[in-house]
Short mmCIF file of C-alpha atoms and ligand atoms in Angstrom, two decimals:
data_model
loop_
_atom_site.label_atom_id
_atom_site.label_comp_id
_atom_site.label_asym_id
_atom_site.label_seq_id
_atom_site.Cartn_x
_atom_site.Cartn_y
_atom_site.Cartn_z
CA MET A 1 53.27 -82.71 -56.87
CA THR A 2 51.15 -80.46 -59.17
CA LYS A 3 47.64 -79.86 -57.98
CA THR A 4 44.89 -79.71 -60.63
CA TYR A 5 42.15 -77.21 -60.61
CA ASP A 6 39.44 -76.19 -63.16
CA ALA A 7 40.44 -72.70 -62.75
CA ILE A 8 43.16 -70.54 -61.20
CA ILE A 9 42.78 -66.90 -60.26
CA ILE A 10 45.84 -64.85 -59.63
CA GLY A 11 45.01 -61.79 -57.37
CA THR A 12 42.14 -61.04 -55.11
CA GLY A 13 41.43 -57.41 -56.21
CA GLN A 14 38.10 -56.24 -57.55
CA ALA A 15 37.63 -58.93 -60.20
CA GLY A 16 39.09 -62.18 -58.76
CA PRO A 17 36.82 -62.84 -55.74
CA PHE A 18 33.46 -62.18 -57.76
CA LEU A 19 34.84 -64.37 -60.49
CA ALA A 20 35.72 -67.07 -58.00
CA GLN A 21 32.20 -67.05 -56.72
CA ARG A 22 30.75 -67.26 -60.30
CA LEU A 23 33.15 -70.21 -61.17
CA THR A 24 32.62 -72.13 -57.99
CA GLY A 25 28.85 -71.50 -58.27
CA ALA A 26 28.98 -73.20 -61.62
CA GLY A 27 30.56 -76.32 -59.95
CA MET A 28 34.20 -75.54 -60.83
CA LYS A 29 37.12 -76.37 -58.46
CA VAL A 30 38.94 -72.96 -58.16
CA ALA A 31 42.34 -72.00 -56.68
CA ILE A 32 42.83 -68.17 -55.87
CA ILE A 33 46.15 -66.75 -54.98
CA GLU A 34 47.04 -63.60 -53.16
CA ARG A 35 50.55 -62.46 -52.39
CA LYS A 36 49.76 -59.64 -50.08
CA LEU A 37 46.57 -58.07 -48.83
CA PHE A 38 43.12 -59.58 -49.59
CA GLY A 39 40.96 -57.21 -51.53
CA GLY A 40 43.97 -55.53 -53.37
CA THR A 41 44.45 -51.87 -53.93
CA CYS A 42 40.95 -50.55 -53.71
CA ILE A 43 40.22 -51.78 -50.24
CA ASN A 44 43.74 -51.47 -48.75
CA THR A 45 45.54 -48.47 -50.36
CA GLY A 46 43.07 -47.09 -52.76
CA CYS A 47 39.33 -46.14 -52.88
CA THR A 48 38.15 -47.15 -49.38
CA PRO A 49 41.00 -45.70 -47.29
CA THR A 50 41.10 -42.54 -49.33
CA LYS A 51 37.31 -42.07 -49.17
CA THR A 52 37.32 -42.54 -45.48
CA MET A 53 39.93 -39.89 -45.14
CA VAL A 54 38.08 -37.54 -47.48
CA ALA A 55 35.02 -38.00 -45.10
CA SER A 56 37.24 -36.94 -42.16
CA ALA A 57 38.62 -34.04 -44.10
CA TYR A 58 35.05 -32.97 -44.92
CA ALA A 59 34.14 -33.16 -41.31
CA ALA A 60 37.10 -30.84 -40.53
CA HIS A 61 36.05 -28.43 -43.26
CA MET A 62 32.52 -28.27 -42.09
CA VAL A 63 33.48 -27.63 -38.50
CA ARG A 64 35.61 -24.65 -39.84
CA ARG A 65 32.49 -23.47 -41.71
CA ALA A 66 30.01 -24.17 -38.89
CA ALA A 67 29.33 -20.45 -38.37
CA ASP A 68 28.16 -20.12 -41.98
CA PHE A 69 25.22 -22.30 -41.08
CA GLY A 70 24.51 -20.61 -37.73
CA VAL A 71 26.19 -23.29 -35.73
CA VAL A 72 28.43 -21.61 -33.05
CA ASP A 73 31.39 -23.69 -32.14
CA SER A 74 32.67 -22.67 -28.73
CA GLY A 75 35.39 -25.16 -28.52
CA LEU A 76 38.65 -25.47 -30.31
CA ALA A 77 38.22 -28.23 -32.96
CA SER A 78 41.39 -29.87 -34.11
CA VAL A 79 42.16 -32.88 -36.23
CA ASP A 80 43.81 -35.90 -34.51
CA MET A 81 45.61 -37.72 -37.24
CA LYS A 82 45.92 -40.86 -35.20
CA LEU A 83 42.09 -40.94 -34.86
CA VAL A 84 41.72 -40.42 -38.64
CA LYS A 85 44.12 -43.18 -39.39
CA SER A 86 42.49 -45.52 -36.89
CA ARG A 87 39.06 -44.86 -38.40
CA LYS A 88 40.50 -45.51 -41.91
CA ASP A 89 42.27 -48.66 -40.70
CA SER A 90 39.19 -50.03 -39.16
CA ILE A 91 36.87 -49.50 -42.20
CA SER A 92 39.65 -50.74 -44.61
CA GLY A 93 40.48 -53.68 -42.30
CA GLN A 94 36.78 -54.76 -42.09
CA SER A 95 36.59 -54.89 -45.91
CA ARG A 96 39.92 -56.80 -46.15
CA ILE A 97 38.85 -59.44 -43.41
CA GLY A 98 35.34 -59.65 -45.30
CA VAL A 99 37.07 -60.61 -48.64
CA GLU A 100 39.39 -63.18 -46.91
CA SER A 101 36.63 -64.85 -44.97
CA TRP A 102 34.34 -64.74 -47.97
CA LEU A 103 36.94 -66.59 -50.07
CA ARG A 104 38.04 -69.05 -47.26
CA GLY A 105 34.45 -69.93 -46.79
CA MET A 106 33.52 -70.46 -50.49
CA THR A 107 32.57 -73.99 -51.35
CA ASN A 108 35.17 -75.50 -53.89
CA CYS A 109 37.61 -72.60 -53.56
CA THR A 110 41.18 -73.01 -52.24
CA VAL A 111 43.09 -69.87 -51.13
CA TYR A 112 46.84 -69.71 -51.52
CA GLN A 113 48.88 -66.97 -49.92
CA ALA A 114 52.13 -66.46 -51.87
CA HIS A 115 53.47 -64.89 -55.05
CA ALA A 116 52.20 -66.58 -58.21
CA ARG A 117 54.26 -66.93 -61.41
CA PHE A 118 53.56 -68.82 -64.60
CA GLU A 119 55.82 -71.77 -65.53
CA SER A 120 53.98 -72.55 -68.70
CA PRO A 121 50.39 -71.60 -70.23
CA THR A 122 48.74 -74.00 -67.80
CA VAL A 123 51.10 -74.22 -64.76
CA VAL A 124 51.55 -71.63 -62.02
CA SER A 125 53.96 -71.87 -59.12
CA VAL A 126 52.85 -70.41 -55.67
CA GLY A 127 55.83 -70.60 -53.36
CA ALA A 128 56.93 -74.25 -53.26
CA GLU A 129 53.73 -75.52 -54.83
CA ARG A 130 52.68 -75.98 -58.41
CA LEU A 131 49.09 -75.69 -59.73
CA THR A 132 47.69 -76.52 -63.05
CA ALA A 133 44.38 -75.52 -64.79
CA ASN A 134 43.10 -75.03 -68.27
CA ARG A 135 41.67 -71.68 -67.34
CA ILE A 136 43.73 -69.10 -65.68
CA PHE A 137 42.58 -65.58 -64.77
CA ILE A 138 45.02 -62.81 -64.04
CA ASN A 139 43.82 -60.04 -61.81
CA VAL A 140 47.10 -58.66 -60.51
CA GLY A 141 46.41 -54.98 -60.51
CA GLY A 142 49.03 -52.32 -60.50
CA ARG A 143 51.15 -50.25 -58.26
CA ALA A 144 52.51 -46.67 -58.03
CA VAL A 145 55.13 -45.65 -60.65
CA ALA A 146 58.46 -44.51 -59.06
CA PRO A 147 59.56 -42.13 -61.63
CA ARG A 148 63.28 -41.35 -62.29
CA MET A 149 63.64 -37.78 -61.49
CA PRO A 150 67.02 -36.22 -60.49
CA GLY A 151 67.72 -36.30 -56.74
CA MET A 152 64.90 -38.84 -56.26
CA GLU A 153 67.12 -41.34 -54.23
CA GLU A 154 68.45 -38.50 -51.92
CA VAL A 155 64.92 -37.64 -50.47
CA PRO A 156 62.40 -39.76 -48.60
CA HIS A 157 59.07 -39.97 -50.41
CA LEU A 158 55.58 -41.47 -50.07
CA ASN A 159 53.21 -43.09 -52.47
CA ASN A 160 49.63 -44.05 -52.14
CA SER A 161 50.59 -47.15 -50.19
CA SER A 162 53.12 -45.75 -47.74
CA ILE A 163 51.06 -42.60 -46.99
CA MET A 164 48.41 -45.00 -45.50
CA ASP A 165 50.89 -45.36 -42.46
CA VAL A 166 51.09 -41.68 -41.87
CA ASP A 167 49.47 -40.86 -38.50
CA PHE A 168 50.77 -37.37 -38.13
CA LEU A 169 50.36 -34.02 -39.86
CA PRO A 170 52.93 -33.18 -42.43
CA ARG A 171 53.88 -29.64 -42.06
CA HIS A 172 54.12 -29.09 -45.83
CA LEU A 173 53.06 -31.79 -48.20
CA VAL A 174 54.46 -31.38 -51.76
CA ILE A 175 52.60 -33.67 -54.15
CA ILE A 176 54.08 -34.46 -57.48
CA GLY A 177 51.23 -35.03 -59.90
CA GLY A 178 47.94 -33.25 -60.36
CA GLY A 179 45.85 -36.26 -61.46
CA TYR A 180 42.92 -37.77 -59.59
CA ILE A 181 44.96 -39.47 -56.72
CA GLY A 182 47.21 -36.33 -56.14
CA LEU A 183 44.20 -34.03 -56.10
CA GLU A 184 42.26 -35.96 -53.60
CA PHE A 185 45.30 -36.23 -51.20
CA ALA A 186 45.94 -32.42 -51.70
CA GLN A 187 42.55 -31.35 -50.56
CA MET A 188 42.21 -33.80 -47.66
CA TYR A 189 45.67 -32.95 -46.21
CA ARG A 190 44.93 -29.24 -46.70
CA ARG A 191 41.80 -29.66 -44.72
CA PHE A 192 43.59 -31.63 -42.14
CA GLY A 193 45.82 -28.60 -41.65
CA SER A 194 48.93 -29.17 -43.83
CA GLU A 195 50.35 -26.64 -46.20
CA VAL A 196 50.01 -28.34 -49.58
CA THR A 197 51.62 -27.73 -52.99
CA ILE A 198 50.78 -29.63 -56.07
CA VAL A 199 53.39 -29.79 -58.74
CA GLU A 200 52.14 -30.76 -62.14
CA THR A 201 54.01 -30.96 -65.41
CA SER A 202 51.10 -30.22 -67.68
CA PRO A 203 49.32 -26.69 -67.97
CA TYR A 204 46.29 -28.16 -66.26
CA LEU A 205 45.17 -30.13 -63.22
CA ALA A 206 43.17 -33.33 -64.13
CA ARG A 207 44.49 -32.78 -67.54
CA HIS A 208 42.12 -35.32 -69.30
CA GLU A 209 39.13 -33.13 -68.49
CA ASP A 210 37.92 -30.15 -70.34
CA GLU A 211 39.70 -26.91 -69.70
CA ASP A 212 36.53 -25.36 -67.98
CA VAL A 213 36.43 -28.41 -65.63
CA SER A 214 40.13 -28.29 -64.94
CA THR A 215 40.07 -24.54 -64.29
CA ALA A 216 37.14 -24.85 -61.82
CA ILE A 217 38.87 -27.71 -59.96
CA ARG A 218 41.95 -25.53 -59.69
CA GLU A 219 39.90 -22.66 -58.29
CA ILE A 220 38.17 -25.00 -55.84
CA LEU A 221 41.41 -26.12 -54.41
CA GLU A 222 43.20 -22.69 -54.40
CA ARG A 223 40.27 -21.12 -52.68
CA GLU A 224 41.05 -23.55 -49.72
CA GLY A 225 44.80 -22.47 -49.88
CA VAL A 226 46.27 -25.40 -51.82
CA ASN A 227 49.28 -24.13 -53.82
CA VAL A 228 49.22 -25.14 -57.47
CA ARG A 229 52.40 -25.09 -59.65
CA LEU A 230 51.64 -25.97 -63.28
CA ASN A 231 53.95 -26.39 -66.26
CA ALA A 232 56.63 -27.96 -64.01
CA THR A 233 58.73 -29.10 -66.85
CA CYS A 234 61.86 -30.01 -65.02
CA ILE A 235 61.38 -31.53 -61.65
CA GLY A 236 64.29 -32.51 -59.25
CA PHE A 237 64.84 -32.98 -55.64
CA SER A 238 67.44 -32.20 -52.94
CA LYS A 239 67.65 -32.04 -49.18
CA ARG A 240 67.93 -28.82 -47.14
CA GLY A 241 68.38 -29.73 -43.50
CA GLU A 242 65.10 -31.55 -42.64
CA ASP A 243 63.38 -30.11 -45.59
CA ILE A 244 62.80 -31.43 -49.12
CA LEU A 245 63.59 -29.09 -51.87
CA ALA A 246 61.51 -29.73 -55.11
CA HIS A 247 63.02 -27.87 -58.03
CA VAL A 248 60.43 -26.81 -60.54
CA ASP A 249 60.95 -25.20 -63.80
CA CYS A 250 57.58 -23.32 -63.93
CA ASP A 251 56.42 -20.50 -66.16
CA SER A 252 55.89 -18.22 -63.19
CA GLY A 253 56.55 -18.16 -59.43
CA ASP A 254 59.46 -19.47 -57.50
CA ARG A 255 61.50 -22.10 -59.00
CA GLU A 256 61.80 -24.13 -55.85
CA VAL A 257 59.22 -25.49 -53.46
CA VAL A 258 60.43 -26.31 -49.92
CA GLY A 259 58.29 -28.82 -48.19
CA SER A 260 58.48 -31.33 -45.24
CA HIS A 261 57.08 -34.36 -46.97
CA LEU A 262 56.94 -35.58 -50.56
CA LEU A 263 54.11 -37.64 -52.12
CA LEU A 264 54.55 -39.04 -55.55
CA ALA A 265 51.25 -39.44 -57.52
CA VAL A 266 52.51 -39.66 -61.12
CA GLY A 267 50.85 -42.69 -62.38
CA ARG A 268 50.51 -46.43 -61.99
CA ARG A 269 52.13 -49.48 -63.65
CA PRO A 270 50.76 -53.01 -64.00
CA ASN A 271 52.09 -55.75 -61.82
CA THR A 272 53.04 -57.90 -64.77
CA ASP A 273 56.86 -57.69 -64.51
CA ASP A 274 57.30 -60.68 -62.25
CA LEU A 275 54.58 -62.92 -63.36
CA GLY A 276 56.34 -65.28 -65.82
CA LEU A 277 54.25 -64.03 -68.67
CA THR A 278 57.08 -64.95 -71.17
CA GLU A 279 56.92 -68.58 -69.98
CA ALA A 280 53.20 -68.54 -70.56
CA GLY A 281 53.57 -66.75 -73.94
CA VAL A 282 51.09 -63.95 -72.90
CA ALA A 283 51.68 -60.80 -74.90
CA VAL A 284 52.01 -57.41 -73.20
CA ASP A 285 52.20 -53.93 -74.71
CA LYS A 286 55.20 -51.62 -74.32
CA ARG A 287 53.91 -50.36 -71.03
CA GLY A 288 53.55 -53.86 -69.65
CA TYR A 289 49.72 -54.07 -69.82
CA ILE A 290 48.42 -57.49 -70.81
CA VAL A 291 46.95 -57.41 -74.41
CA VAL A 292 43.41 -58.69 -74.33
CA ASP A 293 40.56 -58.77 -76.89
CA ASP A 294 37.09 -57.56 -76.45
CA HIS A 295 36.20 -60.55 -74.15
CA LEU A 296 39.34 -60.13 -72.16
CA GLN A 297 41.17 -63.16 -73.50
CA THR A 298 44.88 -62.80 -73.74
CA SER A 299 46.99 -63.97 -76.66
CA VAL A 300 47.00 -67.47 -75.16
CA PRO A 301 43.83 -69.36 -75.28
CA GLY A 302 42.71 -70.33 -71.75
CA ILE A 303 44.25 -67.21 -70.20
CA TRP A 304 42.27 -64.09 -69.42
CA ALA A 305 43.42 -60.80 -67.83
CA LEU A 306 41.01 -58.61 -65.78
CA GLY A 307 41.29 -55.30 -64.03
CA ASP A 308 43.96 -52.67 -64.05
CA CYS A 309 46.61 -55.08 -65.49
CA ASN A 310 44.82 -55.11 -68.84
CA GLY A 311 44.95 -51.43 -69.50
CA LYS A 312 41.20 -51.24 -70.25
CA GLY A 313 40.29 -49.42 -67.19
CA ALA A 314 41.84 -48.06 -64.04
CA PHE A 315 38.93 -48.17 -61.58
CA THR A 316 37.26 -50.59 -59.34
CA HIS A 317 34.16 -50.49 -61.37
CA THR A 318 36.00 -51.36 -64.55
CA ALA A 319 37.72 -54.35 -62.79
CA PHE A 320 34.46 -55.65 -61.42
CA ASN A 321 32.77 -55.14 -64.78
CA ASP A 322 35.61 -57.21 -66.32
CA ALA A 323 34.64 -60.06 -64.05
CA GLU A 324 31.04 -59.82 -65.17
CA ILE A 325 32.00 -59.81 -68.70
CA VAL A 326 34.23 -62.93 -68.43
CA GLY A 327 31.50 -64.64 -66.25
CA ALA A 328 28.84 -63.89 -68.80
CA ASN A 329 30.87 -65.14 -71.72
CA LEU A 330 31.98 -68.34 -70.01
CA LEU A 331 28.95 -69.31 -68.05
CA ASP A 332 25.96 -67.60 -69.45
CA HIS A 333 26.47 -67.82 -73.25
CA ASP A 334 26.12 -64.01 -73.06
CA PRO A 335 28.68 -62.33 -75.32
CA ARG A 336 29.35 -59.20 -73.17
CA LYS A 337 32.16 -57.04 -74.48
CA VAL A 338 34.36 -54.35 -72.97
CA SER A 339 33.61 -52.07 -75.96
CA GLU A 340 30.05 -51.93 -74.90
CA ARG A 341 30.74 -50.04 -71.70
CA ILE A 342 30.59 -46.22 -71.36
CA THR A 343 33.33 -44.30 -69.76
CA ALA A 344 32.28 -43.28 -66.27
CA TYR A 345 34.22 -42.19 -63.19
CA ALA A 346 34.31 -39.58 -60.31
CA LEU A 347 36.99 -37.38 -58.80
CA PHE A 348 36.26 -37.44 -55.11
CA ILE A 349 37.42 -33.98 -54.22
CA ASP A 350 34.68 -31.81 -52.57
CA PRO A 351 32.63 -30.95 -54.40
CA PRO A 352 33.15 -34.11 -56.47
CA LEU A 353 33.30 -34.50 -60.20
CA GLY A 354 30.99 -37.17 -61.84
CA ARG A 355 31.80 -37.91 -65.41
CA ALA A 356 30.03 -39.93 -68.12
CA GLY A 357 30.90 -40.58 -71.84
CA LEU A 358 32.93 -38.17 -73.91
CA THR A 359 34.29 -34.77 -72.86
CA GLU A 360 33.33 -31.65 -74.78
CA GLY A 361 36.79 -31.62 -76.14
CA GLU A 362 36.52 -35.12 -77.47
CA VAL A 363 33.16 -34.28 -79.13
CA ARG A 364 34.61 -31.29 -80.78
CA LYS A 365 37.64 -33.26 -82.09
CA ARG A 366 35.28 -35.81 -83.69
CA GLY A 367 33.48 -33.11 -85.50
CA ARG A 368 30.07 -34.32 -84.21
CA HIS A 369 27.08 -31.95 -84.85
CA ALA A 370 26.22 -31.54 -81.16
CA LEU A 371 24.17 -29.42 -78.64
CA ILE A 372 25.39 -28.46 -75.18
CA GLY A 373 23.67 -27.45 -71.95
CA ARG A 374 25.35 -25.85 -69.02
CA ARG A 375 24.19 -24.79 -65.59
CA PRO A 376 26.28 -23.41 -62.64
CA MET A 377 25.87 -24.73 -59.31
CA THR A 378 24.82 -21.32 -58.03
CA LYS A 379 21.66 -22.07 -59.91
CA VAL A 380 20.82 -25.25 -58.28
CA GLY A 381 18.57 -24.81 -55.36
CA ARG A 382 19.84 -27.80 -53.40
CA ALA A 383 23.44 -26.55 -53.64
CA VAL A 384 22.44 -23.06 -52.52
CA GLU A 385 20.57 -24.47 -49.49
CA LYS A 386 23.67 -26.58 -48.56
CA GLY A 387 25.91 -23.71 -48.94
CA GLU A 388 28.00 -25.64 -51.54
CA THR A 389 27.66 -23.68 -54.78
CA GLN A 390 31.05 -24.32 -56.48
CA GLY A 391 31.21 -26.01 -59.81
CA PHE A 392 28.80 -26.60 -62.66
CA MET A 393 27.33 -29.23 -64.82
CA LYS A 394 27.27 -29.70 -68.44
CA ILE A 395 25.81 -32.16 -70.91
CA ILE A 396 26.37 -32.71 -74.64
CA VAL A 397 23.96 -34.38 -76.97
CA ASP A 398 24.08 -35.57 -80.59
CA ALA A 399 22.02 -32.92 -82.62
CA GLN A 400 20.81 -35.70 -85.04
CA ASN A 401 19.71 -38.66 -82.96
CA HIS A 402 19.48 -36.85 -79.65
CA GLN A 403 21.47 -39.35 -77.78
CA ILE A 404 23.57 -38.15 -74.95
CA LEU A 405 27.25 -38.01 -75.72
CA GLY A 406 28.79 -37.13 -72.49
CA ALA A 407 28.31 -35.09 -69.21
CA ALA A 408 30.26 -33.68 -66.31
CA ILE A 409 28.75 -32.68 -63.02
CA LEU A 410 31.32 -30.90 -60.87
CA GLY A 411 29.38 -29.99 -57.76
CA THR A 412 27.85 -31.15 -54.63
CA GLY A 413 26.27 -34.63 -55.20
CA GLY A 414 27.87 -34.86 -58.76
CA ASP A 415 29.13 -38.31 -58.19
CA GLU A 416 25.63 -39.63 -57.56
CA ALA A 417 23.58 -37.36 -59.88
CA ILE A 418 25.72 -38.40 -62.93
CA HIS A 419 24.16 -41.89 -62.94
CA SER A 420 20.72 -40.81 -64.22
CA ILE A 421 22.53 -39.55 -67.34
CA LEU A 422 24.71 -42.64 -67.62
CA ASP A 423 21.76 -45.03 -67.39
CA VAL A 424 19.88 -43.18 -70.20
CA MET A 425 23.20 -43.32 -72.22
CA TYR A 426 23.25 -47.20 -71.66
CA ALA A 427 19.60 -47.32 -72.83
CA LYS A 428 20.62 -45.44 -75.89
CA ALA A 429 17.48 -43.34 -75.36
CA PRO A 430 17.16 -39.76 -76.53
CA TYR A 431 17.90 -37.03 -73.98
CA THR A 432 14.12 -36.02 -74.04
CA VAL A 433 13.53 -39.03 -71.85
CA ILE A 434 15.36 -37.17 -68.96
CA GLN A 435 13.98 -33.83 -70.00
CA ARG A 436 10.44 -35.11 -69.67
CA ALA A 437 11.05 -36.97 -66.42
CA MET A 438 9.81 -35.65 -63.17
CA HIS A 439 12.77 -35.43 -60.79
CA ILE A 440 12.63 -35.02 -57.02
CA HIS A 441 12.84 -31.51 -55.52
CA PRO A 442 15.15 -30.34 -54.06
CA THR A 443 18.05 -32.28 -55.57
CA VAL A 444 20.83 -31.71 -57.94
CA SER A 445 19.29 -34.14 -60.32
CA GLU A 446 16.10 -32.08 -60.66
CA LEU A 447 18.03 -29.48 -62.64
CA ILE A 448 19.19 -32.02 -65.31
CA PRO A 449 15.86 -31.81 -67.18
CA THR A 450 15.91 -27.99 -66.99
CA MET A 451 19.53 -27.90 -68.45
CA LEU A 452 18.37 -30.18 -71.25
CA GLY A 453 15.59 -27.72 -71.99
CA GLU A 454 18.21 -25.03 -72.65
CA LEU A 455 20.47 -26.72 -75.15
CA GLN A 456 22.55 -24.71 -77.51
CA PRO A 457 24.57 -25.59 -80.64
CA LEU A 458 28.11 -26.56 -79.58
C1 FAD B 501 44.88 -43.75 -54.01
C2 FAD B 501 43.91 -44.43 -54.96
C3 FAD B 501 42.61 -44.12 -54.89
C4 FAD B 501 41.62 -44.78 -55.73
N1 FAD B 501 40.41 -44.50 -55.61
C5 FAD B 501 39.45 -44.98 -56.47
C6 FAD B 501 38.11 -44.70 -56.40
O1 FAD B 501 37.64 -43.82 -55.71
N2 FAD B 501 37.21 -45.41 -57.26
C7 FAD B 501 37.72 -46.30 -58.26
O2 FAD B 501 36.87 -46.87 -58.88
N3 FAD B 501 38.99 -46.60 -58.27
C8 FAD B 501 39.84 -46.02 -57.43
N4 FAD B 501 41.28 -46.35 -57.50
C9 FAD B 501 41.62 -47.42 -58.44
C10 FAD B 501 41.34 -48.81 -57.95
O3 FAD B 501 41.88 -49.05 -56.60
C11 FAD B 501 41.83 -49.82 -58.79
O4 FAD B 501 41.35 -49.55 -60.21
C12 FAD B 501 41.29 -51.24 -58.50
O5 FAD B 501 41.79 -51.70 -57.31
C13 FAD B 501 41.84 -52.25 -59.53
O6 FAD B 501 41.48 -53.53 -59.18
P1 FAD B 501 42.30 -54.73 -59.64
O7 FAD B 501 41.42 -55.88 -59.35
O8 FAD B 501 42.58 -54.71 -61.09
O9 FAD B 501 43.72 -54.84 -58.93
P2 FAD B 501 44.07 -54.63 -57.44
O10 FAD B 501 43.01 -54.15 -56.58
O11 FAD B 501 45.33 -53.87 -57.42
O12 FAD B 501 44.42 -56.20 -56.91
C14 FAD B 501 45.40 -56.98 -57.43
C15 FAD B 501 45.76 -57.98 -56.44
O13 FAD B 501 46.70 -58.88 -56.94
C16 FAD B 501 47.71 -59.20 -56.04
N5 FAD B 501 48.86 -59.69 -56.81
C17 FAD B 501 49.64 -58.99 -57.66
N6 FAD B 501 50.56 -59.76 -58.28
C18 FAD B 501 50.43 -61.04 -57.72
C19 FAD B 501 51.05 -62.19 -57.87
N7 FAD B 501 52.13 -62.40 -58.78
N8 FAD B 501 50.72 -63.28 -57.15
C20 FAD B 501 49.60 -63.12 -56.29
N9 FAD B 501 49.00 -62.08 -56.08
C21 FAD B 501 49.29 -60.98 -56.88
C22 FAD B 501 47.97 -58.00 -55.36
O14 FAD B 501 48.57 -58.23 -54.19
C23 FAD B 501 46.47 -57.40 -55.33
O15 FAD B 501 45.91 -57.84 -54.01
C24 FAD B 501 42.06 -45.80 -56.62
C25 FAD B 501 43.40 -46.13 -56.65
C26 FAD B 501 44.39 -45.47 -55.88
C27 FAD B 501 45.81 -45.85 -55.91
#
C-alpha cells in the first residue's frame, strides 16, 4: 500500500529538518527519510566533530605555549586521543540525538529510517514501503571522493568519516589534498603530536584563495612543523612493511613520503547515484549534481534539491539557506533566490580564515576599478595582546559606488570579525558605513574601520 503525504523530504542534513518544521508548521503532513545518521555530514562527520577536535588541538597548542604567557607548567602535559575522541563523540552525539528527537516529536511529521529511492516523479520507495507526495525535497548531501590513484587498493586509507573512529595517535599522517578539510586535519593532528605531511597537486594550499592568503596559510602550518608537498602531479601508493609509501612527483624534495596512515581529502561527490533520479526524470550535471533553478526547483515540477547535492554550495550555512529559500517561496510568497546570497565561509585552522565575497584575484580578473586595504595582524592590538599575530586582513571596495566587493581575514577571530563586513555587503551600503562606525576596543573588528581609511588603488 502506498502512503500519501503532502511532502516527502529525503535526508536529515542541514536543510531537511528545518524545512520539515516549516512545512508541518504550515499544516502539511510530512514524511522525512534518513538512511544513516540523523543530522547528516555536518553533525556526524563534518563541522561539529572537526571543530571539537580543533578545540582539543588548540588546547594542546596553548599548553605548549604556556610559558609564552607566563604560565609555568610543571607537569608533563600529553594528549589522550581516547579522551579527545570521547569528547568529540559526546558533543556530536548530543546533536544527532537532538535532531532525531526533534523530528520524532514534530507534529504531523513521520520519520522513516531506510534508503530512499524514486520510483516515479511522485513515488519514493523506503525499504519495503512506498510513499507518495506532490512535493518532494531532496537533501541527500555528499560523501568523500575515493580517487583512482595507482596502488590505492593496496593501502589502507581514511576519509573524513572513517577518521572519526581513530582513537590513537598516527605516527605519521599523510594527507592527500590541501583544501579546507585536509588543512584542518593537518594542523589538528600535528598539534596532537603526529608527524603530518600534506600532498597537494596544485602549486598552492587552499588553491581557491588569493596567493598571499594561500602563502600565509602555508607558513602558519609549516611553522608548526607540518610538511607541505605541492605540485604533486603524479600520486601513487605502495606498502613498505607496516608503512605506507606515497609516491609524489614534486618539483623539489624527495619523491616519496613514508607515513603510517593515509587520509584522503581530495573532494566530495553528491549522493545522487543510487536515488532513482532517472525514474523521476530529474536532471543531473556531468558530476552528478542535481540541476536546479534560482529557487532550487529541479527539472521536474514538484521536486526540489537542497544542500550539497545541488552543487550551489558546500557548507552547512548554504544548505540551511537553501531551506530558507524554499520555505520562503512556498509558504511566504517571498521570492528569495540563491543568486542573492554572497559567498561566505571560514577555514578553521588556527588562526582561522574568514572570507566574504570576491577574492582579490576575482576582482582583478573582472577588471573592476577597485580600492584595497590591508593590515597585518601584527598591527592589531588584540592579536598582539593574545600573542596570536599571524596572518593579515584585506578588503576590496568598488572605486565608483564604494560598495564592498570582498574581504579576507586570516587571523585570530577572523571567522567572527568577517560578519560585520558581510552584513554591510548584504545591505549594499558603502564601505564608509563601517569606516564611520565606532567599534569596540580591543577587538580585531576595531581595525576594520582603520583599514578602510587607508585604501589604495588596486
Ligand atoms: C570534514 C568536514 C568538515 C566540514 N566542516 C564544515 C564547517 O566547518 N562549516 C560548514 O559550513 N561546513 C562544513 N562542512 C560541510 C558540511 O558538512 C556540509 O556542507 C553539510 O553537511 C551539507 O548538508 P546537506 O544537508 O546538504 O547534506 P548532509 O549533511 O550530507 O545530509 C544528507 C543526509 O541525507 C542522507 N541520505 C543520503 N542519501 C539518502 C537516501 N537515498 N535515502 C535516505 N537518506 C539519504 C544522509 O545519510 C545524510 O544524513 C564540512 C564537511 C566535512 C566533510
